[in-house]
């Protein structure tokens, strides 16, 4: 994901993770 300009999952905040999960679902 880093090659797409996104930070590693480790650096993602809880809010970002929730946003990603909403997009996946």
Short mmCIF file of N, CA and C in Angstrom, two decimals:
data_model
loop_
_atom_site.label_atom_id
_atom_site.label_comp_id
_atom_site.label_asym_id
_atom_site.label_seq_id
_atom_site.Cartn_x
_atom_site.Cartn_y
_atom_site.Cartn_z
N UNK A 1 0.84 -1.21 0.00
CA UNK A 1 0.00 0.00 0.00
C UNK A 1 0.88 1.26 0.00
N UNK A 2 2.08 1.14 0.52
CA UNK A 2 2.96 2.30 0.62
C UNK A 2 3.27 2.85 -0.77
N UNK A 3 3.35 1.98 -1.76
CA UNK A 3 3.69 2.43 -3.12
C UNK A 3 2.56 3.26 -3.71
N UNK A 4 1.37 3.17 -3.14
CA UNK A 4 0.24 3.95 -3.62
C UNK A 4 0.14 5.28 -2.89
N UNK A 5 1.10 5.54 -2.00
CA UNK A 5 1.09 6.80 -1.29
C UNK A 5 0.42 6.69 0.07
N UNK A 6 0.03 5.47 0.45
CA UNK A 6 -0.61 5.27 1.75
C UNK A 6 0.42 4.80 2.77
N UNK A 7 0.35 5.29 4.00
CA UNK A 7 1.28 4.87 5.05
C UNK A 7 1.01 3.43 5.46
N UNK A 8 1.99 2.75 6.06
CA UNK A 8 1.81 1.38 6.54
C UNK A 8 0.65 1.29 7.51
N UNK A 9 0.04 0.12 7.62
CA UNK A 9 -1.11 -0.06 8.51
C UNK A 9 -0.73 0.31 9.94
N UNK A 10 0.53 0.13 10.29
CA UNK A 10 1.00 0.42 11.64
C UNK A 10 0.83 1.89 11.98
N UNK A 11 0.92 2.75 10.95
CA UNK A 11 0.85 4.19 11.20
C UNK A 11 -0.57 4.72 11.05
N UNK A 12 -1.48 3.85 10.62
CA UNK A 12 -2.86 4.29 10.44
C UNK A 12 -3.53 4.49 11.79
N UNK A 13 -4.33 5.53 11.88
CA UNK A 13 -5.05 5.78 13.13
C UNK A 13 -6.32 4.95 13.17
N UNK A 14 -6.96 4.88 14.31
CA UNK A 14 -8.19 4.08 14.46
C UNK A 14 -9.25 4.58 13.49
N UNK A 15 -9.37 5.88 13.34
CA UNK A 15 -10.38 6.46 12.45
C UNK A 15 -10.10 6.04 11.01
N UNK A 16 -8.82 6.06 10.61
CA UNK A 16 -8.46 5.67 9.25
C UNK A 16 -8.79 4.20 9.02
N UNK A 17 -8.51 3.36 10.02
CA UNK A 17 -8.81 1.94 9.89
C UNK A 17 -10.31 1.73 9.72
N UNK A 18 -11.10 2.47 10.47
CA UNK A 18 -12.56 2.34 10.37
C UNK A 18 -13.00 2.76 8.97
N UNK A 19 -12.41 3.82 8.45
CA UNK A 19 -12.77 4.30 7.12
C UNK A 19 -12.44 3.24 6.08
N UNK A 20 -11.28 2.60 6.23
CA UNK A 20 -10.88 1.56 5.29
C UNK A 20 -11.84 0.39 5.36
N UNK A 21 -12.23 0.01 6.57
CA UNK A 21 -13.14 -1.12 6.74
C UNK A 21 -14.48 -0.81 6.09
N UNK A 22 -14.94 0.43 6.22
CA UNK A 22 -16.22 0.81 5.61
C UNK A 22 -16.12 0.72 4.10
N UNK A 23 -14.95 1.08 3.56
CA UNK A 23 -14.76 1.03 2.11
C UNK A 23 -14.73 -0.42 1.64
N UNK A 24 -14.07 -1.28 2.41
CA UNK A 24 -13.96 -2.70 2.04
C UNK A 24 -15.34 -3.35 2.08
N UNK A 25 -16.10 -3.03 3.10
CA UNK A 25 -17.44 -3.62 3.21
C UNK A 25 -18.41 -2.81 2.37
#
